[in-house]
Amino acid sequence: MRQAFKNTSWHWDSDAARKVGDAPDHARLYLRMMDESDYAERLAPVVGTLAGAVLDIGAGAGSLTRHCLAPGAHWLAVEPNPEMGRALESLRAPLSDRGVRVDWIPSRWEDLNRESRPGGLKADCAVAFNMGATHHEADRLYDVMRACSPGTMIWVVPAQEAPSSFCLAGYLPEEFWGGACVPAYQKTLEQLGAGRRPDQIELVDWTCRSSFASRNEVMTHFIDRLDVSGDVAAAAELRAVLARKLERESAGNRVSCSKRSAVLFWRFGK
């Protein structure tokens, strides 16, 4: 790790780092980032068509799900973040034109078993796309989702050898975030064990992109995500690296990096 960063307390996989995206401004940044990236374009053909009642855990704004829903589908979007929820609500009208019904459930996945619905919360398929619980609490999440869907379950889990909770980490030299990481989906498989291993795993490469209003906004984003605003030397080194990289790439204020996702399929009704 670079000299200026040796004494920082930040760790990309800490609870604080994972939860930083819950803040409204980070939620808005994430939504914009997903829209600019080719995430849905690359992943949707692999995930395939989602028909019937679709339970979507950690739905976000449906960056991937909404591209996979079949006409007539019923989208049960579980998303506790209010900013994401507002984005979901804005999809009602355009999706209704395709015959898709949207129910936003402002709940945490841990509370799903307490949902007071006739017959419980049941679906034809259950999905969890790009959410931390798939590799931090995989066994618990599996049990909750398996109880809700007797048919198909699909997870999309980060698979790059870089932080799973810091979307643009790959734009920086790896020493800034501590070196190569174990891909998150491998942690998923370890937590689930052989008895709950997916029936199929597909690896998909895509590119994460985000445009910022100014070069200073780029700097601020990375300084905040690495939590070095109070460390003058580390912040200065980070600014210098970013300035050189932005100048060299001539991409204006747009930042991008390569990503990889693992698509995990379980087919319980086969």
PDB file of C-alpha atoms in Angstrom:
ATOM      1  CA  MET A   1       0.000   0.000   0.000  1.00  0.00           C
ATOM      2  CA  ARG A   2       1.261   3.504  -0.734  1.00  0.00           C
ATOM      3  CA  GLN A   3       3.167   5.206   2.061  1.00  0.00           C
ATOM      4  CA  ALA A   4       0.555   7.896   2.744  1.00  0.00           C
ATOM      5  CA  PHE A   5      -2.161   5.268   3.120  1.00  0.00           C
ATOM      6  CA  LYS A   6      -0.382   2.900   5.508  1.00  0.00           C
ATOM      7  CA  ASN A   7      -1.783   4.503   8.648  1.00  0.00           C
ATOM      8  CA  THR A   8      -5.367   5.120   7.540  1.00  0.00           C
ATOM      9  CA  SER A   9      -8.128   3.195   9.313  1.00  0.00           C
ATOM     10  CA  TRP A  10     -10.284   2.782   6.211  1.00  0.00           C
ATOM     11  CA  HIS A  11     -11.046  -0.696   4.959  1.00  0.00           C
ATOM     12  CA  TRP A  12     -13.165  -1.269   1.879  1.00  0.00           C
ATOM     13  CA  ASP A  13     -14.978  -4.254   3.431  1.00  0.00           C
ATOM     14  CA  SER A  14     -15.887  -2.631   6.758  1.00  0.00           C
ATOM     15  CA  ASP A  15     -19.505  -2.147   7.843  1.00  0.00           C
ATOM     16  CA  ALA A  16     -19.082   1.615   7.449  1.00  0.00           C
ATOM     17  CA  ALA A  17     -17.806   1.262   3.899  1.00  0.00           C
ATOM     18  CA  ARG A  18     -20.637  -1.072   2.906  1.00  0.00           C
ATOM     19  CA  LYS A  19     -23.296   1.184   4.412  1.00  0.00           C
ATOM     20  CA  VAL A  20     -22.019   4.431   2.906  1.00  0.00           C
ATOM     21  CA  GLY A  21     -24.271   3.794  -0.087  1.00  0.00           C
ATOM     22  CA  ASP A  22     -27.334   4.132   2.132  1.00  0.00           C
ATOM     23  CA  ALA A  23     -26.944   7.926   2.220  1.00  0.00           C
ATOM     24  CA  PRO A  24     -29.225   9.737  -0.279  1.00  0.00           C
ATOM     25  CA  ASP A  25     -26.383  11.351  -2.239  1.00  0.00           C
ATOM     26  CA  HIS A  26     -24.564   8.028  -2.602  1.00  0.00           C
ATOM     27  CA  ALA A  27     -27.815   6.347  -3.617  1.00  0.00           C
ATOM     28  CA  ARG A  28     -28.316   8.947  -6.347  1.00  0.00           C
ATOM     29  CA  LEU A  29     -24.719   8.481  -7.498  1.00  0.00           C
ATOM     30  CA  TYR A  30     -25.224   4.713  -7.653  1.00  0.00           C
ATOM     31  CA  LEU A  31     -28.391   5.090  -9.737  1.00  0.00           C
ATOM     32  CA  ARG A  32     -26.627   7.396 -12.176  1.00  0.00           C
ATOM     33  CA  MET A  33     -23.639   5.068 -12.334  1.00  0.00           C
ATOM     34  CA  MET A  34     -25.764   2.043 -13.168  1.00  0.00           C
ATOM     35  CA  ASP A  35     -27.566   3.966 -15.910  1.00  0.00           C
ATOM     36  CA  GLU A  36     -24.254   5.007 -17.497  1.00  0.00           C
ATOM     37  CA  SER A  37     -22.689   1.555 -17.221  1.00  0.00           C
ATOM     38  CA  ASP A  38     -23.340  -1.386 -19.544  1.00  0.00           C
ATOM     39  CA  TYR A  39     -24.308  -3.508 -16.518  1.00  0.00           C
ATOM     40  CA  ALA A  40     -27.865  -4.237 -17.646  1.00  0.00           C
ATOM     41  CA  GLU A  41     -26.895  -4.594 -21.291  1.00  0.00           C
ATOM     42  CA  ARG A  42     -24.355  -7.298 -20.481  1.00  0.00           C
ATOM     43  CA  LEU A  43     -26.176  -9.059 -17.638  1.00  0.00           C
ATOM     44  CA  ALA A  44     -29.811  -9.110 -18.825  1.00  0.00           C
ATOM     45  CA  PRO A  45     -29.273 -11.669 -21.626  1.00  0.00           C
ATOM     46  CA  VAL A  46     -27.612 -14.009 -19.124  1.00  0.00           C
ATOM     47  CA  VAL A  47     -30.264 -13.603 -16.416  1.00  0.00           C
ATOM     48  CA  GLY A  48     -33.004 -14.150 -18.988  1.00  0.00           C
ATOM     49  CA  THR A  49     -36.726 -13.414 -18.795  1.00  0.00           C
ATOM     50  CA  LEU A  50     -38.399 -13.160 -15.385  1.00  0.00           C
ATOM     51  CA  ALA A  51     -42.084 -14.108 -15.510  1.00  0.00           C
ATOM     52  CA  GLY A  52     -44.940 -14.339 -13.028  1.00  0.00           C
ATOM     53  CA  ALA A  53     -44.420 -13.016  -9.504  1.00  0.00           C
ATOM     54  CA  VAL A  54     -40.804 -11.845  -9.181  1.00  0.00           C
ATOM     55  CA  LEU A  55     -39.445 -11.224  -5.682  1.00  0.00           C
ATOM     56  CA  ASP A  56     -36.504  -8.812  -5.967  1.00  0.00           C
ATOM     57  CA  ILE A  57     -34.409  -8.476  -2.801  1.00  0.00           C
ATOM     58  CA  GLY A  58     -32.470  -5.218  -2.526  1.00  0.00           C
ATOM     59  CA  ALA A  59     -34.162  -4.068  -5.719  1.00  0.00           C
ATOM     60  CA  GLY A  60     -32.534  -0.642  -5.836  1.00  0.00           C
ATOM     61  CA  ALA A  61     -34.153   1.046  -8.826  1.00  0.00           C
ATOM     62  CA  GLY A  62     -34.311  -2.191 -10.779  1.00  0.00           C
ATOM     63  CA  SER A  63     -31.239  -1.352 -12.867  1.00  0.00           C
ATOM     64  CA  LEU A  64     -31.146  -4.945 -14.116  1.00  0.00           C
ATOM     65  CA  THR A  65     -34.522  -6.391 -13.125  1.00  0.00           C
ATOM     66  CA  ARG A  66     -36.662  -3.992 -15.136  1.00  0.00           C
ATOM     67  CA  HIS A  67     -34.912  -5.114 -18.328  1.00  0.00           C
ATOM     68  CA  CYS A  68     -35.744  -8.770 -17.624  1.00  0.00           C
ATOM     69  CA  LEU A  69     -39.417  -8.619 -16.608  1.00  0.00           C
ATOM     70  CA  ALA A  70     -41.815 -10.401 -18.946  1.00  0.00           C
ATOM     71  CA  PRO A  71     -45.094  -8.740 -19.986  1.00  0.00           C
ATOM     72  CA  GLY A  72     -47.632  -9.378 -17.239  1.00  0.00           C
ATOM     73  CA  ALA A  73     -45.034  -9.923 -14.528  1.00  0.00           C
ATOM     74  CA  HIS A  74     -45.683  -8.824 -10.940  1.00  0.00           C
ATOM     75  CA  TRP A  75     -42.549  -7.190  -9.538  1.00  0.00           C
ATOM     76  CA  LEU A  76     -42.292  -7.424  -5.738  1.00  0.00           C
ATOM     77  CA  ALA A  77     -39.453  -4.962  -5.160  1.00  0.00           C
ATOM     78  CA  VAL A  78     -38.017  -5.166  -1.644  1.00  0.00           C
ATOM     79  CA  GLU A  79     -35.980  -2.000  -1.047  1.00  0.00           C
ATOM     80  CA  PRO A  80     -35.612  -0.138   2.270  1.00  0.00           C
ATOM     81  CA  ASN A  81     -33.748   2.897   0.891  1.00  0.00           C
ATOM     82  CA  PRO A  82     -36.209   5.813   0.366  1.00  0.00           C
ATOM     83  CA  GLU A  83     -34.197   7.312  -2.505  1.00  0.00           C
ATOM     84  CA  MET A  84     -34.231   3.991  -4.337  1.00  0.00           C
ATOM     85  CA  GLY A  85     -37.914   3.607  -3.496  1.00  0.00           C
ATOM     86  CA  ARG A  86     -38.762   6.910  -5.156  1.00  0.00           C
ATOM     87  CA  ALA A  87     -36.937   5.746  -8.261  1.00  0.00           C
ATOM     88  CA  LEU A  88     -38.970   2.522  -8.190  1.00  0.00           C
ATOM     89  CA  GLU A  89     -42.235   4.447  -7.909  1.00  0.00           C
ATOM     90  CA  SER A  90     -41.310   6.444 -11.018  1.00  0.00           C
ATOM     91  CA  LEU A  91     -41.244   3.182 -12.998  1.00  0.00           C
ATOM     92  CA  ARG A  92     -44.895   2.324 -12.365  1.00  0.00           C
ATOM     93  CA  ALA A  93     -46.313   4.118 -15.403  1.00  0.00           C
ATOM     94  CA  PRO A  94     -43.775   3.002 -18.030  1.00  0.00           C
ATOM     95  CA  LEU A  95     -43.867  -0.598 -16.785  1.00  0.00           C
ATOM     96  CA  SER A  96     -47.671  -0.663 -16.694  1.00  0.00           C
ATOM     97  CA  ASP A  97     -47.578  -0.055 -20.455  1.00  0.00           C
ATOM     98  CA  ARG A  98     -45.928  -3.494 -20.674  1.00  0.00           C
ATOM     99  CA  GLY A  99     -48.509  -5.003 -18.337  1.00  0.00           C
ATOM    100  CA  VAL A 100     -46.005  -5.189 -15.469  1.00  0.00           C
ATOM    101  CA  ARG A 101     -47.326  -4.477 -11.970  1.00  0.00           C
ATOM    102  CA  VAL A 102     -44.925  -2.975  -9.426  1.00  0.00           C
ATOM    103  CA  ASP A 103     -45.227  -3.325  -5.645  1.00  0.00           C
ATOM    104  CA  TRP A 104     -42.562  -1.463  -3.705  1.00  0.00           C
ATOM    105  CA  ILE A 105     -42.027  -3.137  -0.321  1.00  0.00           C
ATOM    106  CA  PRO A 106     -40.008  -0.699   1.879  1.00  0.00           C
ATOM    107  CA  SER A 107     -38.597  -3.473   4.017  1.00  0.00           C
ATOM    108  CA  ARG A 108     -35.287  -5.088   4.875  1.00  0.00           C
ATOM    109  CA  TRP A 109     -34.859  -8.621   3.626  1.00  0.00           C
ATOM    110  CA  GLU A 110     -34.320  -9.768   7.226  1.00  0.00           C
ATOM    111  CA  ASP A 111     -37.923  -8.781   7.968  1.00  0.00           C
ATOM    112  CA  LEU A 112     -39.557 -10.578   5.044  1.00  0.00           C
ATOM    113  CA  ASN A 113     -40.774 -13.501   7.129  1.00  0.00           C
ATOM    114  CA  ARG A 114     -42.794 -11.013   9.152  1.00  0.00           C
ATOM    115  CA  GLU A 115     -44.603  -9.570   6.125  1.00  0.00           C
ATOM    116  CA  SER A 116     -48.334  -9.671   6.924  1.00  0.00           C
ATOM    117  CA  ARG A 117     -49.661 -10.857   3.573  1.00  0.00           C
ATOM    118  CA  PRO A 118     -52.251 -13.560   2.947  1.00  0.00           C
ATOM    119  CA  GLY A 119     -50.331 -16.786   2.465  1.00  0.00           C
ATOM    120  CA  GLY A 120     -47.035 -15.028   3.163  1.00  0.00           C
ATOM    121  CA  LEU A 121     -44.735 -13.449   0.592  1.00  0.00           C
ATOM    122  CA  LYS A 122     -44.532 -15.984  -2.253  1.00  0.00           C
ATOM    123  CA  ALA A 123     -43.148 -15.675  -5.765  1.00  0.00           C
ATOM    124  CA  ASP A 124     -42.472 -17.747  -8.863  1.00  0.00           C
ATOM    125  CA  CYS A 125     -38.853 -16.647  -8.794  1.00  0.00           C
ATOM    126  CA  ALA A 126     -36.653 -14.727  -6.376  1.00  0.00           C
ATOM    127  CA  VAL A 127     -33.668 -12.585  -7.336  1.00  0.00           C
ATOM    128  CA  ALA A 128     -30.943 -10.625  -5.532  1.00  0.00           C
ATOM    129  CA  PHE A 129     -28.789  -8.521  -7.807  1.00  0.00           C
ATOM    130  CA  ASN A 130     -25.589  -6.832  -6.674  1.00  0.00           C
ATOM    131  CA  MET A 131     -26.347  -6.579  -2.956  1.00  0.00           C
ATOM    132  CA  GLY A 132     -23.965  -7.123  -0.066  1.00  0.00           C
ATOM    133  CA  ALA A 133     -25.934  -9.840   1.716  1.00  0.00           C
ATOM    134  CA  THR A 134     -25.241 -12.302  -1.114  1.00  0.00           C
ATOM    135  CA  HIS A 135     -21.640 -12.541   0.084  1.00  0.00           C
ATOM    136  CA  HIS A 136     -21.790 -11.282   3.680  1.00  0.00           C
ATOM    137  CA  GLU A 137     -24.820 -13.264   4.904  1.00  0.00           C
ATOM    138  CA  ALA A 138     -25.309 -15.740   2.087  1.00  0.00           C
ATOM    139  CA  ASP A 139     -26.616 -18.598   4.220  1.00  0.00           C
ATOM    140  CA  ARG A 140     -29.300 -16.483   5.937  1.00  0.00           C
ATOM    141  CA  LEU A 141     -30.324 -14.785   2.700  1.00  0.00           C
ATOM    142  CA  TYR A 142     -30.596 -18.140   0.944  1.00  0.00           C
ATOM    143  CA  ASP A 143     -32.965 -19.479   3.600  1.00  0.00           C
ATOM    144  CA  VAL A 144     -35.213 -16.401   3.477  1.00  0.00           C
ATOM    145  CA  MET A 145     -35.415 -16.375  -0.313  1.00  0.00           C
ATOM    146  CA  ARG A 146     -35.814 -20.148  -0.617  1.00  0.00           C
ATOM    147  CA  ALA A 147     -38.847 -19.954   1.670  1.00  0.00           C
ATOM    148  CA  CYS A 148     -40.417 -17.383  -0.661  1.00  0.00           C
ATOM    149  CA  SER A 149     -39.851 -19.122  -3.985  1.00  0.00           C
ATOM    150  CA  PRO A 150     -40.401 -22.794  -4.849  1.00  0.00           C
ATOM    151  CA  GLY A 151     -39.196 -22.268  -8.418  1.00  0.00           C
ATOM    152  CA  THR A 152     -36.102 -20.345  -9.460  1.00  0.00           C
ATOM    153  CA  MET A 153     -33.599 -18.203  -7.576  1.00  0.00           C
ATOM    154  CA  ILE A 154     -30.954 -16.002  -9.217  1.00  0.00           C
ATOM    155  CA  TRP A 155     -28.199 -13.962  -7.602  1.00  0.00           C
ATOM    156  CA  VAL A 156     -25.760 -11.563  -9.234  1.00  0.00           C
ATOM    157  CA  VAL A 157     -22.612 -11.311  -7.111  1.00  0.00           C
ATOM    158  CA  PRO A 158     -19.428  -9.265  -7.699  1.00  0.00           C
ATOM    159  CA  ALA A 159     -16.652 -11.450  -9.116  1.00  0.00           C
ATOM    160  CA  GLN A 160     -13.775  -9.048  -9.788  1.00  0.00           C
ATOM    161  CA  GLU A 161     -10.579  -9.227  -7.728  1.00  0.00           C
ATOM    162  CA  ALA A 162     -11.327  -5.767  -6.337  1.00  0.00           C
ATOM    163  CA  PRO A 163     -13.626  -4.354  -3.640  1.00  0.00           C
ATOM    164  CA  SER A 164     -17.273  -5.304  -3.996  1.00  0.00           C
ATOM    165  CA  SER A 165     -18.573  -2.294  -2.052  1.00  0.00           C
ATOM    166  CA  PHE A 166     -16.524   0.431  -3.783  1.00  0.00           C
ATOM    167  CA  CYS A 167     -17.845   0.547  -7.342  1.00  0.00           C
ATOM    168  CA  LEU A 168     -15.071   2.623  -8.902  1.00  0.00           C
ATOM    169  CA  ALA A 169     -12.166   1.125  -6.949  1.00  0.00           C
ATOM    170  CA  GLY A 170     -10.787  -0.404 -10.132  1.00  0.00           C
ATOM    171  CA  TYR A 171     -10.074   3.075 -11.477  1.00  0.00           C
ATOM    172  CA  LEU A 172      -7.287   3.436  -8.899  1.00  0.00           C
ATOM    173  CA  PRO A 173      -4.026   1.480  -8.660  1.00  0.00           C
ATOM    174  CA  GLU A 174      -4.771  -1.508  -6.433  1.00  0.00           C
ATOM    175  CA  GLU A 175      -2.338  -0.420  -3.703  1.00  0.00           C
ATOM    176  CA  PHE A 176      -4.778   2.353  -2.818  1.00  0.00           C
ATOM    177  CA  TRP A 177      -7.276  -0.195  -1.547  1.00  0.00           C
ATOM    178  CA  GLY A 178      -4.892  -2.845  -0.286  1.00  0.00           C
ATOM    179  CA  GLY A 179      -4.185  -5.162  -3.189  1.00  0.00           C
ATOM    180  CA  ALA A 180      -6.108  -7.941  -4.895  1.00  0.00           C
ATOM    181  CA  CYS A 181      -9.223  -9.201  -3.114  1.00  0.00           C
ATOM    182  CA  VAL A 182     -10.895 -12.587  -3.039  1.00  0.00           C
ATOM    183  CA  PRO A 183     -13.839 -12.318  -5.468  1.00  0.00           C
ATOM    184  CA  ALA A 184     -17.046 -11.892  -3.507  1.00  0.00           C
ATOM    185  CA  TYR A 185     -18.842 -14.799  -5.167  1.00  0.00           C
ATOM    186  CA  GLN A 186     -16.195 -17.204  -3.849  1.00  0.00           C
ATOM    187  CA  LYS A 187     -17.136 -16.075  -0.342  1.00  0.00           C
ATOM    188  CA  THR A 188     -20.764 -16.747  -1.269  1.00  0.00           C
ATOM    189  CA  LEU A 189     -19.988 -20.330  -2.246  1.00  0.00           C
ATOM    190  CA  GLU A 190     -17.964 -20.901   0.925  1.00  0.00           C
ATOM    191  CA  GLN A 191     -20.800 -19.628   3.119  1.00  0.00           C
ATOM    192  CA  LEU A 192     -23.417 -21.739   1.353  1.00  0.00           C
ATOM    193  CA  GLY A 193     -21.467 -24.988   1.375  1.00  0.00           C
ATOM    194  CA  ALA A 194     -21.810 -27.918  -1.004  1.00  0.00           C
ATOM    195  CA  GLY A 195     -25.434 -28.669  -0.113  1.00  0.00           C
ATOM    196  CA  ARG A 196     -26.709 -25.326  -1.379  1.00  0.00           C
ATOM    197  CA  ARG A 197     -24.368 -24.816  -4.304  1.00  0.00           C
ATOM    198  CA  PRO A 198     -25.971 -23.167  -7.377  1.00  0.00           C
ATOM    199  CA  ASP A 199     -27.004 -25.349 -10.300  1.00  0.00           C
ATOM    200  CA  GLN A 200     -25.239 -22.998 -12.710  1.00  0.00           C
ATOM    201  CA  ILE A 201     -22.708 -20.140 -12.519  1.00  0.00           C
ATOM    202  CA  GLU A 202     -21.967 -17.718 -15.352  1.00  0.00           C
ATOM    203  CA  LEU A 203     -19.249 -15.025 -15.276  1.00  0.00           C
ATOM    204  CA  VAL A 204     -19.959 -11.774 -17.116  1.00  0.00           C
ATOM    205  CA  ASP A 205     -17.602  -8.846 -17.748  1.00  0.00           C
ATOM    206  CA  TRP A 206     -18.950  -5.299 -17.908  1.00  0.00           C
ATOM    207  CA  THR A 207     -17.795  -1.693 -17.508  1.00  0.00           C
ATOM    208  CA  CYS A 208     -18.757   0.610 -14.651  1.00  0.00           C
ATOM    209  CA  ARG A 209     -18.947   4.289 -15.651  1.00  0.00           C
ATOM    210  CA  SER A 210     -19.789   7.517 -13.868  1.00  0.00           C
ATOM    211  CA  SER A 211     -19.762  11.137 -15.025  1.00  0.00           C
ATOM    212  CA  PHE A 212     -19.069  13.894 -12.524  1.00  0.00           C
ATOM    213  CA  ALA A 213     -19.916  17.592 -12.761  1.00  0.00           C
ATOM    214  CA  SER A 214     -16.293  18.653 -12.347  1.00  0.00           C
ATOM    215  CA  ARG A 215     -12.805  17.316 -11.786  1.00  0.00           C
ATOM    216  CA  ASN A 216     -13.046  18.478  -8.182  1.00  0.00           C
ATOM    217  CA  GLU A 217     -16.171  16.333  -7.749  1.00  0.00           C
ATOM    218  CA  VAL A 218     -14.182  13.327  -8.969  1.00  0.00           C
ATOM    219  CA  MET A 219     -11.521  14.052  -6.364  1.00  0.00           C
ATOM    220  CA  THR A 220     -14.092  14.515  -3.605  1.00  0.00           C
ATOM    221  CA  HIS A 221     -15.793  11.210  -4.420  1.00  0.00           C
ATOM    222  CA  PHE A 222     -12.605   9.165  -4.090  1.00  0.00           C
ATOM    223  CA  ILE A 223     -11.364  11.060  -1.034  1.00  0.00           C
ATOM    224  CA  ASP A 224     -14.708  10.443   0.703  1.00  0.00           C
ATOM    225  CA  ARG A 225     -14.866   6.772  -0.278  1.00  0.00           C
ATOM    226  CA  LEU A 226     -11.332   6.189   0.983  1.00  0.00           C
ATOM    227  CA  ASP A 227     -12.090   8.295   4.059  1.00  0.00           C
ATOM    228  CA  VAL A 228      -8.847  10.284   3.862  1.00  0.00           C
ATOM    229  CA  SER A 229     -10.265  13.818   4.013  1.00  0.00           C
ATOM    230  CA  GLY A 230      -8.603  14.271   7.416  1.00  0.00           C
ATOM    231  CA  ASP A 231      -5.226  12.955   6.246  1.00  0.00           C
ATOM    232  CA  VAL A 232      -3.480  15.761   4.349  1.00  0.00           C
ATOM    233  CA  ALA A 233      -0.691  13.598   2.898  1.00  0.00           C
ATOM    234  CA  ALA A 234      -2.974  10.769   1.765  1.00  0.00           C
ATOM    235  CA  ALA A 235      -5.521  13.162   0.244  1.00  0.00           C
ATOM    236  CA  ALA A 236      -2.776  15.042  -1.617  1.00  0.00           C
ATOM    237  CA  GLU A 237      -1.325  11.818  -3.015  1.00  0.00           C
ATOM    238  CA  LEU A 238      -4.751  10.633  -4.113  1.00  0.00           C
ATOM    239  CA  ARG A 239      -5.489  13.970  -5.817  1.00  0.00           C
ATOM    240  CA  ALA A 240      -2.178  13.823  -7.670  1.00  0.00           C
ATOM    241  CA  VAL A 241      -2.792  10.286  -8.932  1.00  0.00           C
ATOM    242  CA  LEU A 242      -6.326  11.140 -10.050  1.00  0.00           C
ATOM    243  CA  ALA A 243      -5.210  14.345 -11.784  1.00  0.00           C
ATOM    244  CA  ARG A 244      -2.549  12.483 -13.786  1.00  0.00           C
ATOM    245  CA  LYS A 245      -4.949   9.708 -14.703  1.00  0.00           C
ATOM    246  CA  LEU A 246      -7.742  12.065 -15.793  1.00  0.00           C
ATOM    247  CA  GLU A 247      -5.294  14.104 -17.865  1.00  0.00           C
ATOM    248  CA  ARG A 248      -3.787  11.030 -19.504  1.00  0.00           C
ATOM    249  CA  GLU A 249      -7.127   9.475 -20.423  1.00  0.00           C
ATOM    250  CA  SER A 250      -8.669  12.704 -21.786  1.00  0.00           C
ATOM    251  CA  ALA A 251     -12.111  11.487 -20.712  1.00  0.00           C
ATOM    252  CA  GLY A 252     -13.205  14.779 -19.197  1.00  0.00           C
ATOM    253  CA  ASN A 253     -14.818  14.103 -15.839  1.00  0.00           C
ATOM    254  CA  ARG A 254     -15.946  10.585 -16.687  1.00  0.00           C
ATOM    255  CA  VAL A 255     -14.479   7.687 -14.742  1.00  0.00           C
ATOM    256  CA  SER A 256     -14.723   4.016 -15.697  1.00  0.00           C
ATOM    257  CA  CYS A 257     -13.318   0.642 -14.690  1.00  0.00           C
ATOM    258  CA  SER A 258     -13.719  -3.010 -15.605  1.00  0.00           C
ATOM    259  CA  LYS A 259     -16.040  -5.180 -13.521  1.00  0.00           C
ATOM    260  CA  ARG A 260     -17.031  -8.828 -13.439  1.00  0.00           C
ATOM    261  CA  SER A 261     -20.186 -10.398 -12.048  1.00  0.00           C
ATOM    262  CA  ALA A 262     -21.108 -13.993 -11.280  1.00  0.00           C
ATOM    263  CA  VAL A 263     -24.686 -14.996 -12.087  1.00  0.00           C
ATOM    264  CA  LEU A 264     -25.796 -17.841  -9.804  1.00  0.00           C
ATOM    265  CA  PHE A 265     -28.854 -19.943 -10.705  1.00  0.00           C
ATOM    266  CA  TRP A 266     -30.859 -22.346  -8.545  1.00  0.00           C
ATOM    267  CA  ARG A 267     -33.723 -24.261 -10.161  1.00  0.00           C
ATOM    268  CA  PHE A 268     -35.711 -25.856  -7.368  1.00  0.00           C
ATOM    269  CA  GLY A 269     -38.634 -27.024  -9.463  1.00  0.00           C
ATOM    270  CA  LYS A 270     -36.613 -28.986 -12.002  1.00  0.00           C
TER     271      LYS A 270
END
